[in-house]
Amino acid sequence: MKGAKILIDGLMKEGVNTIFGYPGGVVIPVFDVLYSTREINFILTRHEQGAAHAADGYARATGKTGVCIVTSGPGATNAITGIATAKLDSIPMVVISGQVASSNIGTDAFQETDMSGIARSICKHNYLVNSVAELPHIIKEAFHIANSGRPGPVSIDLPVDVVNADLNNYQYPETIDLPGYKPVVKGHKKQIKKLAAAIKDAKRPLLYTGGGIISSSAHNNLLQFIDKTNIPVVNTMMGLGSVPYEHPRFVGMPGMHGVAAANYALMECDLMIAIGVRFDDRITGPRHTFAKQATIAHVDIDPAEIGKNVATDIPVVGDAKFVLEQLNEHLDAKEFVDWNSRISELKMEYPLKYDQKNHDKILPQYAIDTINKYIPDNAIVATDVGQHQMWSAQFIKHKHPRSFLSSGGLGTMGFGLPAAMGAAMACPDKMVVNISGDGGIQMNIQELATCAINNIPVKTVVINNSYLGMVRQWQDLFWDGKYSQTCLKQDPNCPQECKGPNGSCPKIYWPNLTKVAEANGVKGYRVEKPEELEVNFKEAFAQPGPVLIEVMVDKLTNVFPMIPAGKKNNEIIFGEER
Amino acid sequence: MNRKHTIIATVTNRVGILARVTGLLAQRGYNIESAIAAPTENPDIYKITLVVKGTEEQIEQVTKQLNKLVDTTKVVDISHDNNYIVREYIILKVNINRKNRSEVLELMNVFSARPLDIDKNHIIMELSARARKIERLIELMKPFGINEYVRSGEFAMTEDPRRSS
């Protein structure tokens, strides 16, 4: 059997029925097989970055491994940002790239790039296939590695002579033999007991949970744990949805733009039970100041995460689901009355708020909060990166795991639309919403056409403040308001040194996103006044196909609360009440 | 405390494995003092001996990250073993003349360094020893004028027969 056929057969044996990608010279043999493969739905994106993010969104929404196929050289390099995004957020993905013929590797051949060299540092593992005989095992291994242990992207670089070569007696392997790869899933009994004892002794325990809960499908075990122990929980952005926002023990998202109660809780707790989190600097602030009063227990499937950023007192290596199951057997019911009333006090004292009534312009928080009214309970919300992302994390009412898809680690602008597209392909029964900024949407706006042509009904809401808002916010707060290159309306007639909008600003914002949407076959709406928002949302969200709603919001609203970079978790700035 | 650690990674012999291991260390911001990759008694298995300077915490992180690589089957920080053998190998070319030749040969004798080649202006010697002894040899040969030398970097093995490195 030919290599190309083996590849597609292997993918099907791994349960793949949707692939995102883009053809090119050296992968024609693979596309030639796809041409007559009815079992696989191939989505031709308009850019390889879109394909990689779509495969990522597909994986985030389902837990299944996302797959994309791109060509060599520029095809492969265009996919890089998407792969790195998946790596930082531990998303299972298999990326297949074409490569020039083995005999041409190293000659700077047409569309040659050293994909295995580039991919090495941004993949969980990667392969350059040397012969067709290796191919079946590599496919099997790639899927196993991508979606076991701590998930992550795996790249397979596939020279054109390998896909054209014949293999006699092809059989897809049943087993894999990877002596160097055996993730530990069960927690060590002694450590579990130690953690259970620490919980028994604690006065102010706090759960700090993240993406690991979602990737190991441990949300029900976590809820059981919380219901039994009444331990309050802060959820990182990657973990949003694993505990419903209205759960009485849910404190909120901690970190730079987290809710104040969650950050104060981090500072005040005496036992921190960290599960499936990686003590990211956007959460800890300066590491030596983080959770000073707390004994820190860290549960993670990746032993290298434990002790990486913050010293750990009770390390538990294992899969969140298994460890929580084990823990739940060892725990007695608890109340933590004083501690929980302190948390309620903090929540009451520092609610997230905005004041639309006293503003003529639409406040971005109001726009995002209003989305809640028009989307069903099981909707999936994807975001881009920036201010709107933080407001979405703050105001969208997360109810289910795998319902909030956002580039957390890499912070990739342009992620939202293609990721939403991937999620919509994976979950045709759910409404998928993409919330973007006017900067981020333009980074992969070409995928609107992919949505239109395939009738992928993504509802995109663009929060348009005509700025690269998050960077502008930093310039506003820490760089003396010097808005260097963050205004998307700035033209050559503007003064070079501009400190904000005034009467002589250019009147028009390019592009007209509503028209761009329409030109791509996506129904476009533009909302300029607060009182027009609900009626437009109502109509737009009721459309069967893809739509884009451009909401023109107040230009200078900042995201608060905020812990400035380098500050402690209790050095929060609340900003003006807008 | 910053000190030198000798780490031995046992790896499956796959294309690019050395780049994978050294790239990982570079990516995580560690400086490699030396790295040797060579086959073992099993042709599919290579051993990579790395000398890395760092604190205990940093080195623990290095070994954990190395362990994470799919192609590594074992990572040992051998510096934690009480009894282990470390060796380094050097080939050294020293300028000599008729007057100091016997002095150089005498020093070589003290170090048990072997002559590999000799002519009227140079002597080339080899020595396998602990790194400290190698450094001492270099130091003592310096006054004669070192023409050039190459060092292998350290490699090591535990003495404990029950533990393989």
XYZ file of C-alpha atoms in Angstrom:
743
model
C 0.000 0.000 0.000
C 1.211 3.520 -0.772
C 2.389 5.775 2.047
C -0.352 8.319 1.377
C -3.001 5.640 1.642
C -1.418 4.262 4.808
C -1.545 7.747 6.327
C -5.254 8.201 5.656
C -6.034 4.644 6.717
C -4.096 5.202 9.946
C -5.977 8.438 10.630
C -9.287 6.642 10.173
C -8.164 3.825 12.459
C -7.480 6.514 15.049
C -11.082 7.673 14.702
C -10.392 10.832 12.732
C -13.371 12.038 10.703
C -12.588 15.736 10.364
C -9.343 17.244 9.085
C -8.463 20.891 8.587
C -5.772 21.884 6.162
C -4.413 23.266 2.962
C -2.810 21.428 0.031
C 0.509 22.085 -1.675
C 3.054 20.509 -3.991
C 4.517 17.742 -1.855
C 1.241 16.700 -0.239
C -0.682 16.202 -3.476
C -0.348 12.402 -3.092
C -2.122 12.658 0.277
C -4.868 14.880 -1.122
C -5.212 12.462 -3.997
C -6.240 9.802 -1.487
C -8.558 12.233 0.330
C -10.224 12.938 -3.023
C -11.949 9.587 -2.850
C -12.193 9.151 0.922
C -15.805 9.711 1.907
C -15.347 8.944 5.605
C -13.303 12.064 6.206
C -14.716 15.558 6.146
C -11.898 17.809 4.983
C -12.246 21.518 5.741
C -10.173 23.642 3.413
C -9.246 26.715 5.436
C -7.961 29.914 3.856
C -4.649 29.908 5.709
C -2.635 27.186 7.434
C -2.714 29.093 10.724
C -6.497 28.867 10.512
C -6.213 25.111 9.970
C -3.999 24.628 13.021
C -6.244 26.744 15.275
C -9.331 24.985 13.923
C -7.844 21.592 14.775
C -7.001 23.034 18.195
C -10.552 24.358 18.705
C -11.924 20.984 17.627
C -9.744 19.318 20.276
C -10.612 21.823 23.012
C -14.331 21.416 22.408
C -14.281 17.600 22.430
C -11.095 16.247 23.999
C -10.495 14.345 20.777
C -7.181 14.837 18.966
C -7.414 17.604 16.359
C -5.769 16.941 13.006
C -4.462 19.215 10.304
C -2.520 18.614 7.120
C -0.332 21.256 5.516
C 2.337 21.317 2.867
C 6.081 21.815 3.277
C 7.900 25.137 3.663
C 5.444 28.032 3.998
C 2.573 25.657 4.709
C 4.432 24.243 7.656
C 5.720 27.583 8.947
C 2.241 29.113 8.708
C 1.017 26.372 11.024
C 3.714 27.053 13.616
C 1.794 29.664 15.626
C -1.126 27.263 15.848
C 1.113 24.443 17.049
C 2.829 26.617 19.650
C -0.601 27.766 20.866
C -1.654 24.153 21.381
C 1.617 23.304 23.114
C 1.338 26.029 25.733
C -2.254 25.050 26.522
C -1.602 21.257 26.398
C -4.047 20.567 23.581
C -3.922 17.196 21.774
C -3.220 17.720 18.116
C -1.490 15.869 15.275
C -0.027 18.087 12.594
C 1.020 16.435 9.371
C 3.276 18.447 7.125
C 4.628 17.535 3.743
C 8.359 17.604 3.182
C 10.559 17.613 0.113
C 11.906 14.270 -1.031
C 14.372 12.642 1.380
C 17.104 12.929 -1.228
C 16.547 16.707 -1.404
C 16.481 17.375 2.327
C 19.244 19.769 3.234
C 19.673 21.184 -0.262
C 17.440 24.251 0.259
C 15.032 22.705 -2.206
C 11.888 24.545 -3.327
C 9.531 24.943 -0.341
C 11.930 23.175 1.966
C 12.071 24.133 5.595
C 13.499 22.183 8.506
C 10.117 21.440 10.053
C 11.428 18.822 12.440
C 13.973 21.354 13.688
C 11.393 24.109 14.074
C 8.724 21.844 15.531
C 11.020 20.301 18.119
C 10.752 23.116 20.619
C 7.009 23.703 20.212
C 5.730 20.141 20.150
C 5.264 17.468 22.751
C 7.040 15.211 20.294
C 7.799 15.260 16.602
C 8.778 12.951 13.797
C 10.515 13.096 10.461
C 9.475 9.926 8.671
C 12.503 8.277 7.080
C 10.820 5.374 5.348
C 7.347 4.129 4.606
C 7.990 1.126 6.857
C 8.082 3.439 9.886
C 4.897 5.270 8.968
C 2.231 3.006 10.553
C 4.017 2.971 13.915
C 4.644 6.696 13.824
C 0.957 7.463 13.251
C -0.031 5.152 16.100
C 2.576 6.654 18.419
C 1.717 10.226 17.463
C -1.931 9.838 18.452
C -1.010 8.023 21.639
C 1.490 10.685 22.676
C -0.750 13.623 21.701
C -3.679 12.478 23.801
C -2.222 10.722 26.825
C -0.407 11.975 29.882
C -0.208 15.730 29.580
C -1.688 16.238 26.112
C 0.077 18.270 23.446
C 0.711 18.670 19.749
C 2.741 16.114 17.796
C 4.146 16.931 14.388
C 4.795 14.409 11.640
C 6.967 15.628 8.789
C 6.385 13.454 5.779
C 8.764 13.522 2.787
C 7.056 13.141 -0.579
C 9.016 10.013 -1.499
C 7.719 8.335 1.659
C 4.076 9.025 0.789
C 4.707 7.738 -2.720
C 6.550 4.596 -1.603
C 4.848 1.210 -1.406
C 4.773 -0.935 1.684
C 4.060 -4.636 1.359
C 2.017 -6.382 4.023
C 0.788 -3.148 5.577
C -0.913 -3.636 8.894
C -1.895 -0.930 11.294
C -0.129 -1.725 14.577
C -2.235 -2.775 17.538
C 0.270 -1.927 20.222
C 2.936 0.608 20.859
C 6.277 0.209 22.515
C 7.590 3.425 23.986
C 9.882 2.521 26.871
C 10.658 6.193 27.495
C 7.030 7.317 27.704
C 4.863 5.973 30.493
C 2.790 8.698 32.146
C 1.892 8.037 35.784
C -1.867 8.365 36.239
C -2.486 7.141 39.773
C -1.305 9.234 42.672
C 1.140 7.728 45.159
C -0.845 6.393 48.130
C 1.432 7.969 50.700
C 1.122 11.383 49.056
C -2.664 11.083 48.824
C -2.824 10.336 52.542
C -0.505 13.219 53.289
C -2.729 15.576 51.293
C -5.887 14.226 52.935
C -4.294 14.809 56.339
C -3.321 18.351 55.369
C -6.926 19.046 54.364
C -8.097 17.716 57.714
C -5.773 20.084 59.562
C -6.305 23.137 57.377
C -8.274 26.169 58.484
C -8.309 28.060 55.197
C -7.863 25.583 52.349
C -8.243 26.743 48.759
C -8.521 24.807 45.516
C -6.542 26.321 42.674
C -7.551 24.365 39.583
C -6.921 24.731 35.892
C -6.834 23.206 32.451
C -5.733 19.839 33.815
C -9.217 19.308 35.251
C -10.686 19.774 31.803
C -8.161 17.682 29.880
C -8.577 14.756 32.267
C -12.392 15.165 32.420
C -12.143 15.430 36.185
C -14.835 18.096 36.633
C -17.372 15.741 38.217
C -14.763 14.381 40.603
C -13.802 17.935 41.453
C -17.425 18.909 42.129
C -17.795 15.852 44.352
C -14.675 16.870 46.220
C -15.975 20.428 46.668
C -19.440 19.324 47.729
C -17.953 17.058 50.363
C -15.293 19.380 51.740
C -16.819 22.802 51.057
C -13.409 24.065 50.018
C -13.660 27.230 47.927
C -12.196 27.098 44.440
C -10.421 29.526 42.152
C -10.277 28.512 38.524
C -7.647 29.650 36.057
C -8.792 30.837 32.648
C -7.884 27.430 31.206
C -10.030 25.789 33.847
C -13.127 27.969 33.435
C -16.260 25.897 33.123
C -15.048 23.000 35.244
C -16.889 24.570 38.184
C -20.047 26.438 37.118
C -19.858 30.166 37.760
C -22.921 30.076 40.021
C -21.552 27.327 42.285
C -21.544 28.687 45.843
C -17.912 27.644 46.374
C -16.693 29.229 43.126
C -14.651 32.297 43.990
C -13.667 33.262 40.462
C -10.658 33.476 38.224
C -7.434 34.608 39.912
C -4.502 36.409 38.333
C -3.627 39.639 36.621
C -7.223 40.358 35.608
C -8.866 37.947 37.948
C -11.481 38.890 40.480
C -10.129 40.471 43.640
C -11.732 37.877 45.914
C -9.812 35.079 44.148
C -6.520 36.910 44.467
C -7.067 37.765 48.122
C -8.018 34.139 48.727
C -4.681 33.065 47.224
C -2.907 35.362 49.658
C -4.923 34.294 52.708
C -5.247 30.534 52.346
C -3.235 28.237 54.609
C -3.458 25.207 52.318
C -3.395 25.498 48.567
C -4.547 22.444 46.649
C -3.313 23.100 43.143
C -4.611 20.642 40.558
C -3.771 20.707 36.869
C -2.282 24.179 36.976
C 1.204 25.429 36.261
C 1.661 28.459 38.498
C 1.818 30.783 35.521
C 3.422 34.172 36.166
C 0.128 35.878 35.253
C -1.299 34.206 38.360
C 1.543 34.083 40.846
C 3.143 37.480 40.379
C 6.673 37.406 41.845
C 7.048 33.767 42.875
C 8.599 34.448 46.269
C 5.532 36.452 47.291
C 2.957 33.886 46.190
C 0.681 32.273 48.791
C 3.180 32.886 51.559
C 0.940 31.565 54.314
C 0.063 28.354 52.560
C 1.256 24.803 52.516
C 1.262 24.076 48.808
C 0.042 20.765 47.437
C 0.432 20.317 43.713
C -1.267 17.587 41.723
C -0.093 17.281 38.138
C 0.398 14.570 35.577
C 3.596 16.223 34.432
C 6.283 15.710 37.102
C 8.308 18.548 35.587
C 5.553 21.032 36.485
C 5.851 20.242 40.166
C 8.299 22.599 41.782
C 9.026 24.310 38.447
C 7.813 27.763 39.415
C 6.836 27.524 43.066
C 8.269 25.242 45.772
C 5.797 22.485 46.626
C 5.252 20.917 50.049
C 3.042 18.024 48.984
C 3.777 16.892 45.422
C 1.375 14.398 43.858
C 2.187 13.108 40.397
C -0.890 11.767 38.698
C -3.910 12.364 36.519
C -6.346 14.839 38.118
C -9.290 12.488 37.708
C -7.572 9.506 39.324
C -6.074 11.569 42.119
C -9.408 13.231 42.904
C -11.077 9.808 42.948
C -8.441 8.580 45.361
C -8.732 11.710 47.493
C -12.512 11.533 47.626
C -12.210 8.115 49.298
C -10.075 9.553 52.065
C -12.043 12.647 52.950
C -14.555 13.444 55.625
C -17.245 16.061 55.208
C -16.064 19.509 56.222
C -17.626 22.974 56.477
C -14.870 25.559 56.922
C -17.525 27.984 58.096
C -15.294 30.917 59.031
C -13.180 30.664 55.929
C -16.193 30.429 53.640
C -17.811 33.418 55.266
C -14.555 35.337 54.747
C -14.685 34.338 51.062
C -18.329 35.452 50.769
C -17.365 38.719 52.377
C -14.610 39.217 49.796
C -16.975 38.330 46.963
C -19.563 40.804 48.254
C -16.988 43.507 48.760
C -15.347 43.217 45.344
C -17.916 42.306 42.719
C -17.167 42.826 39.051
C -19.157 45.787 37.898
C -19.712 48.304 35.149
C -22.043 51.225 34.852
C -23.686 51.335 31.448
C -26.562 53.572 32.600
C -24.318 56.601 32.953
C -22.569 56.142 29.613
C -23.636 57.093 26.086
C -21.131 54.792 24.471
C -21.439 51.035 24.698
C -19.224 49.678 27.428
C -17.400 46.527 26.321
C -18.325 44.747 29.558
C -21.979 45.466 28.905
C -21.712 44.101 25.364
C -20.060 40.885 26.551
C -22.353 40.462 29.535
C -25.361 40.864 27.250
C -24.179 37.951 25.088
C -25.141 35.712 28.042
C -28.798 36.541 27.433
C -28.848 35.270 23.874
C -26.858 32.081 24.005
C -28.098 28.715 25.232
C -26.707 27.039 28.350
C -24.540 24.638 26.401
C -23.016 27.242 24.073
C -19.291 27.255 23.407
C -17.514 30.598 23.583
C -14.139 31.132 21.934
C -12.149 34.321 22.271
C -9.210 36.084 20.747
C -6.582 37.673 22.934
C -6.629 40.998 24.686
C -9.075 43.073 26.685
C -12.202 41.381 25.320
C -10.675 38.035 26.324
C -10.332 39.124 29.931
C -13.822 40.622 29.985
C -15.141 37.382 28.511
C -13.349 35.370 31.194
C -14.883 37.705 33.773
C -18.432 38.075 32.493
C -19.361 35.043 30.382
C -21.356 32.659 32.560
C -19.277 29.493 32.301
C -21.360 26.466 33.033
C -19.619 23.492 31.423
C -16.105 22.274 30.801
C -14.896 22.647 27.217
C -17.203 25.624 26.740
C -14.618 28.419 26.987
C -11.867 28.215 24.379
C -9.111 30.750 24.684
C -5.405 30.930 23.995
C -4.126 31.106 27.545
C -0.435 30.361 27.493
C 0.736 31.735 24.180
C -1.826 34.535 23.989
C -2.362 34.191 20.267
C -4.323 36.952 18.555
C -6.231 35.480 15.628
C -7.085 32.330 17.560
C -10.780 32.985 18.120
C -12.442 32.666 14.728
C -10.651 29.538 13.469
C -10.884 27.868 16.896
C -14.616 28.583 16.994
C -14.862 27.131 13.499
C -13.167 23.937 14.662
C -15.445 23.733 17.691
C -18.512 24.232 15.517
C -17.409 21.407 13.234
C -16.957 19.188 16.281
C -20.239 20.136 17.961
C -22.868 20.822 15.311
C -25.573 20.647 17.985
C -24.159 23.554 19.986
C -24.095 27.264 19.347
C -20.513 28.477 18.984
C -19.720 32.110 19.649
C -16.441 33.837 18.916
C -15.687 37.016 20.812
C -12.890 38.995 19.174
C -11.358 42.399 19.337
C -10.982 44.494 16.220
C -7.268 43.687 16.226
C -7.523 39.925 16.659
C -10.344 39.366 14.167
C -8.201 40.838 11.400
C -5.440 38.330 12.025
C -7.431 35.393 10.659
C -10.375 37.169 9.101
C -9.976 35.103 5.935
C -11.678 32.219 7.750
C -15.010 34.039 7.495
C -15.141 32.709 3.954
C -14.452 29.188 5.212
C -17.394 29.580 7.600
C -19.669 30.924 4.888
C -18.861 28.397 2.217
C -19.178 25.419 4.575
C -22.084 26.972 6.464
C -20.248 26.767 9.771
C -22.562 28.881 11.932
C -20.040 30.702 14.126
C -21.465 33.838 15.737
C -18.659 36.365 15.898
C -18.948 39.401 18.135
C -16.239 41.965 17.498
C -15.645 44.337 20.375
C -14.370 47.261 18.325
C -12.622 50.008 20.277
C -10.313 50.854 17.348
C -7.322 50.128 19.562
C -5.070 47.223 20.361
C -6.715 47.653 23.681
C -4.626 45.619 26.072
C -1.353 47.127 24.928
C -2.985 50.561 24.917
C -4.114 49.896 28.498
C -0.523 49.184 29.548
C 0.633 52.328 27.742
C -2.126 54.191 29.538
C -1.235 52.894 32.998
C 2.513 52.385 32.848
C 3.871 54.314 29.842
C 2.512 57.780 30.460
C -0.362 57.370 28.019
C 1.899 57.320 24.980
C -0.189 55.266 22.571
C 2.594 54.117 20.315
C 1.230 52.129 17.361
C -1.821 50.863 19.193
C -4.455 52.975 17.440
C -5.885 51.211 14.419
C -7.261 54.511 13.112
C -3.917 56.293 13.090
C -3.073 57.558 9.596
C -0.159 59.610 8.210
C -2.008 62.862 8.968
C -2.206 62.092 12.670
C 0.432 63.587 14.953
C 3.115 60.998 15.602
C 2.799 61.531 19.323
C -0.843 60.926 20.131
C -2.166 60.491 23.633
C -5.703 59.563 22.773
C -8.785 60.414 20.767
C -9.639 64.055 20.127
C -11.744 66.069 17.714
C -9.312 65.742 14.815
C -9.141 61.940 14.715
C -9.812 60.257 11.366
C -13.538 59.676 11.055
C -13.424 56.288 9.420
C -12.245 52.944 10.730
C -10.776 50.619 8.134
C -11.759 48.034 7.268
C -15.489 48.208 7.563
C -15.740 44.852 9.306
C -19.442 44.530 8.627
C -18.780 44.900 4.917
C -15.862 42.482 5.106
C -18.231 39.980 6.668
C -20.810 40.560 3.951
C -18.167 40.272 1.248
C -17.240 36.892 2.715
C -20.829 35.710 2.701
C -21.316 36.203 6.442
C -24.241 38.305 7.585
C -22.916 41.486 9.195
C -24.354 43.749 11.888
C -22.982 46.927 13.345
C -24.112 48.267 16.697
C -23.192 51.775 17.785
C -25.562 52.638 20.626
C -26.272 50.835 23.896
C -29.996 50.731 23.247
C -29.451 48.998 19.878
C -27.415 46.156 21.326
C -30.122 43.781 22.507
C -32.259 43.980 19.412
C -29.272 43.316 17.168
C -28.017 40.451 19.313
C -31.468 38.967 19.349
C -31.705 38.974 15.583
C -28.105 37.969 14.915
C -27.941 35.063 17.342
C -31.162 33.711 15.869
C -29.621 33.445 12.375
C -29.015 29.890 11.248
C -25.681 30.617 9.565
C -22.516 32.465 10.461
C -22.832 36.117 11.494
C -20.524 38.903 12.525
C -21.715 41.569 14.920
C -19.429 44.544 15.184
C -20.011 46.389 18.440
C -18.514 49.889 18.487
C -17.562 50.347 22.115
C -16.066 53.035 24.294
C -12.482 53.426 23.135
C -10.623 53.844 26.397
C -12.233 51.437 28.831
C -9.580 49.482 30.724
C -9.817 45.999 32.184
C -10.022 45.994 35.966
C -9.215 44.715 38.467
C -5.583 44.501 37.499
C -2.449 43.372 39.251
C 0.378 45.157 37.447
C 3.196 42.897 36.261
C 5.684 42.259 39.048
C 3.210 43.056 41.838
C 1.834 40.806 44.547
C -1.623 39.234 44.443
C -2.980 41.780 46.921
C -1.588 44.819 45.102
C -4.660 45.197 42.990
C -5.651 48.325 41.140
C -9.348 48.788 40.628
C -9.291 51.774 38.319
C -12.111 54.167 37.704
C -15.691 52.963 37.972
C -16.768 53.311 34.413
C 24.615 26.285 45.573
C 25.806 26.320 41.997
C 27.818 23.252 41.238
C 28.629 20.926 38.399
C 26.379 17.945 37.889
C 27.033 15.023 35.619
C 23.797 13.815 34.089
C 23.530 10.662 32.046
C 20.558 10.344 29.719
C 19.869 6.938 28.232
C 18.112 7.472 24.938
C 16.708 5.562 22.014
C 18.945 6.091 19.034
C 16.690 8.162 16.782
C 17.545 10.850 14.249
C 18.143 14.202 15.891
C 18.228 12.922 19.453
C 21.327 14.912 20.396
C 19.722 18.078 19.011
C 16.572 17.256 20.979
C 18.451 16.867 24.252
C 20.780 19.833 23.891
C 18.020 21.964 22.361
C 15.816 21.288 25.360
C 18.494 22.496 27.752
C 19.141 25.617 25.690
C 15.408 26.297 25.452
C 15.056 26.133 29.216
C 18.021 28.455 29.696
C 20.691 26.067 30.966
C 24.329 26.139 29.963
C 25.893 22.875 28.976
C 29.556 22.595 29.924
C 30.032 19.452 27.909
C 27.974 16.839 26.119
C 29.013 13.459 24.801
C 26.764 11.122 22.873
C 27.957 7.620 22.134
C 26.546 4.144 21.538
C 26.294 1.573 24.305
C 26.381 -2.214 24.483
C 22.918 -2.089 22.879
C 23.127 -0.547 19.374
C 19.622 0.969 19.705
C 20.540 2.748 22.911
C 22.809 5.750 23.220
C 24.080 7.409 26.326
C 24.406 11.152 26.460
C 26.594 12.444 29.253
C 25.993 16.067 30.093
C 27.820 18.298 32.481
C 25.566 21.130 33.576
C 26.165 23.759 36.228
C 23.309 24.752 38.463
C 21.565 24.709 41.815
C 19.918 21.527 43.079
C 16.509 22.885 42.036
C 17.698 23.796 38.563
C 19.299 20.414 38.030
C 16.173 18.668 39.267
C 14.223 20.632 36.678
C 16.753 19.653 33.989
C 16.426 15.956 34.794
C 12.634 16.178 34.914
C 12.480 17.908 31.545
C 14.890 15.380 30.050
C 12.794 12.554 31.465
C 9.781 14.003 29.686
C 11.323 13.466 26.272
C 9.695 10.504 24.605
C 13.041 9.124 23.464
C 14.737 9.127 26.875
C 14.366 5.932 28.867
C 16.362 7.009 31.872
C 17.987 10.111 33.297
C 20.411 9.938 36.199
C 22.185 12.754 37.955
C 25.184 10.655 38.823
C 26.637 13.345 41.061
C 24.217 12.109 43.722
C 25.870 8.691 43.848
C 28.588 8.256 46.404
C 30.713 6.044 44.270
C 30.961 6.818 40.654
C 33.742 6.994 38.177
C 34.164 10.097 36.072
C 36.719 10.360 33.333
C 37.711 12.862 30.759
C 40.104 12.421 27.898
C 42.549 14.971 26.494
C 44.957 15.130 23.574
C 47.491 17.888 24.119
C 50.228 19.282 21.871
C 53.080 21.059 23.665
C 55.969 23.001 22.184
C 59.320 21.595 23.230
C 62.995 22.105 22.525
C 66.071 20.126 23.319
C 66.520 21.850 26.645
C 63.109 21.263 28.203
C 62.123 18.005 26.523
C 63.146 15.788 29.420
C 61.327 18.008 31.897
C 58.127 17.637 29.886
C 58.573 13.879 29.674
C 59.134 13.720 33.398
C 55.905 15.580 34.099
C 54.068 13.324 31.689
C 55.397 10.398 33.618
C 54.017 11.803 36.873
C 50.570 12.154 35.283
C 50.820 8.833 33.437
C 50.158 10.738 30.235
C 51.164 8.776 27.151
C 53.118 10.221 24.252
C 51.361 9.829 20.922
C 53.795 11.629 18.678
C 56.983 13.504 19.093
C 59.250 15.556 16.840
C 61.943 18.034 17.621
C 59.555 20.933 18.259
C 56.383 19.256 19.595
C 55.125 16.454 21.680
C 51.544 15.180 21.509
C 50.270 13.351 24.581
C 47.051 11.766 25.747
C 45.589 11.365 29.195
C 42.408 9.923 30.594
C 41.714 11.101 34.109
C 39.361 13.068 36.317
C 38.713 16.576 35.080
C 40.703 18.112 37.915
C 43.808 16.138 36.999
C 43.412 17.134 33.364
C 43.244 20.756 34.349
C 46.382 20.307 36.445
C 48.208 18.818 33.466
C 47.206 21.753 31.295
C 48.349 24.165 33.964
C 51.751 22.527 34.297
C 52.281 22.297 30.529
C 51.376 25.952 29.973
C 54.855 27.350 30.697
C 56.307 25.243 27.868
C 53.804 26.648 25.419
C 50.657 24.729 24.605
C 50.137 24.522 20.872
C 46.606 23.136 21.118
C 44.463 20.608 22.930
C 41.106 18.882 22.654
C 39.113 17.588 25.601
C 36.340 15.059 25.403
C 34.181 16.412 28.206
C 33.301 14.172 31.117
C 31.624 10.806 31.038
C 30.791 8.641 33.951
C 29.575 5.348 35.365
C 28.359 4.332 38.792
C 30.401 1.753 40.686
C 27.331 0.150 42.196
C 26.763 -3.151 40.348
C 23.053 -3.143 41.258
C 22.458 0.228 39.690
C 23.168 0.979 36.099
C 23.563 4.525 35.032
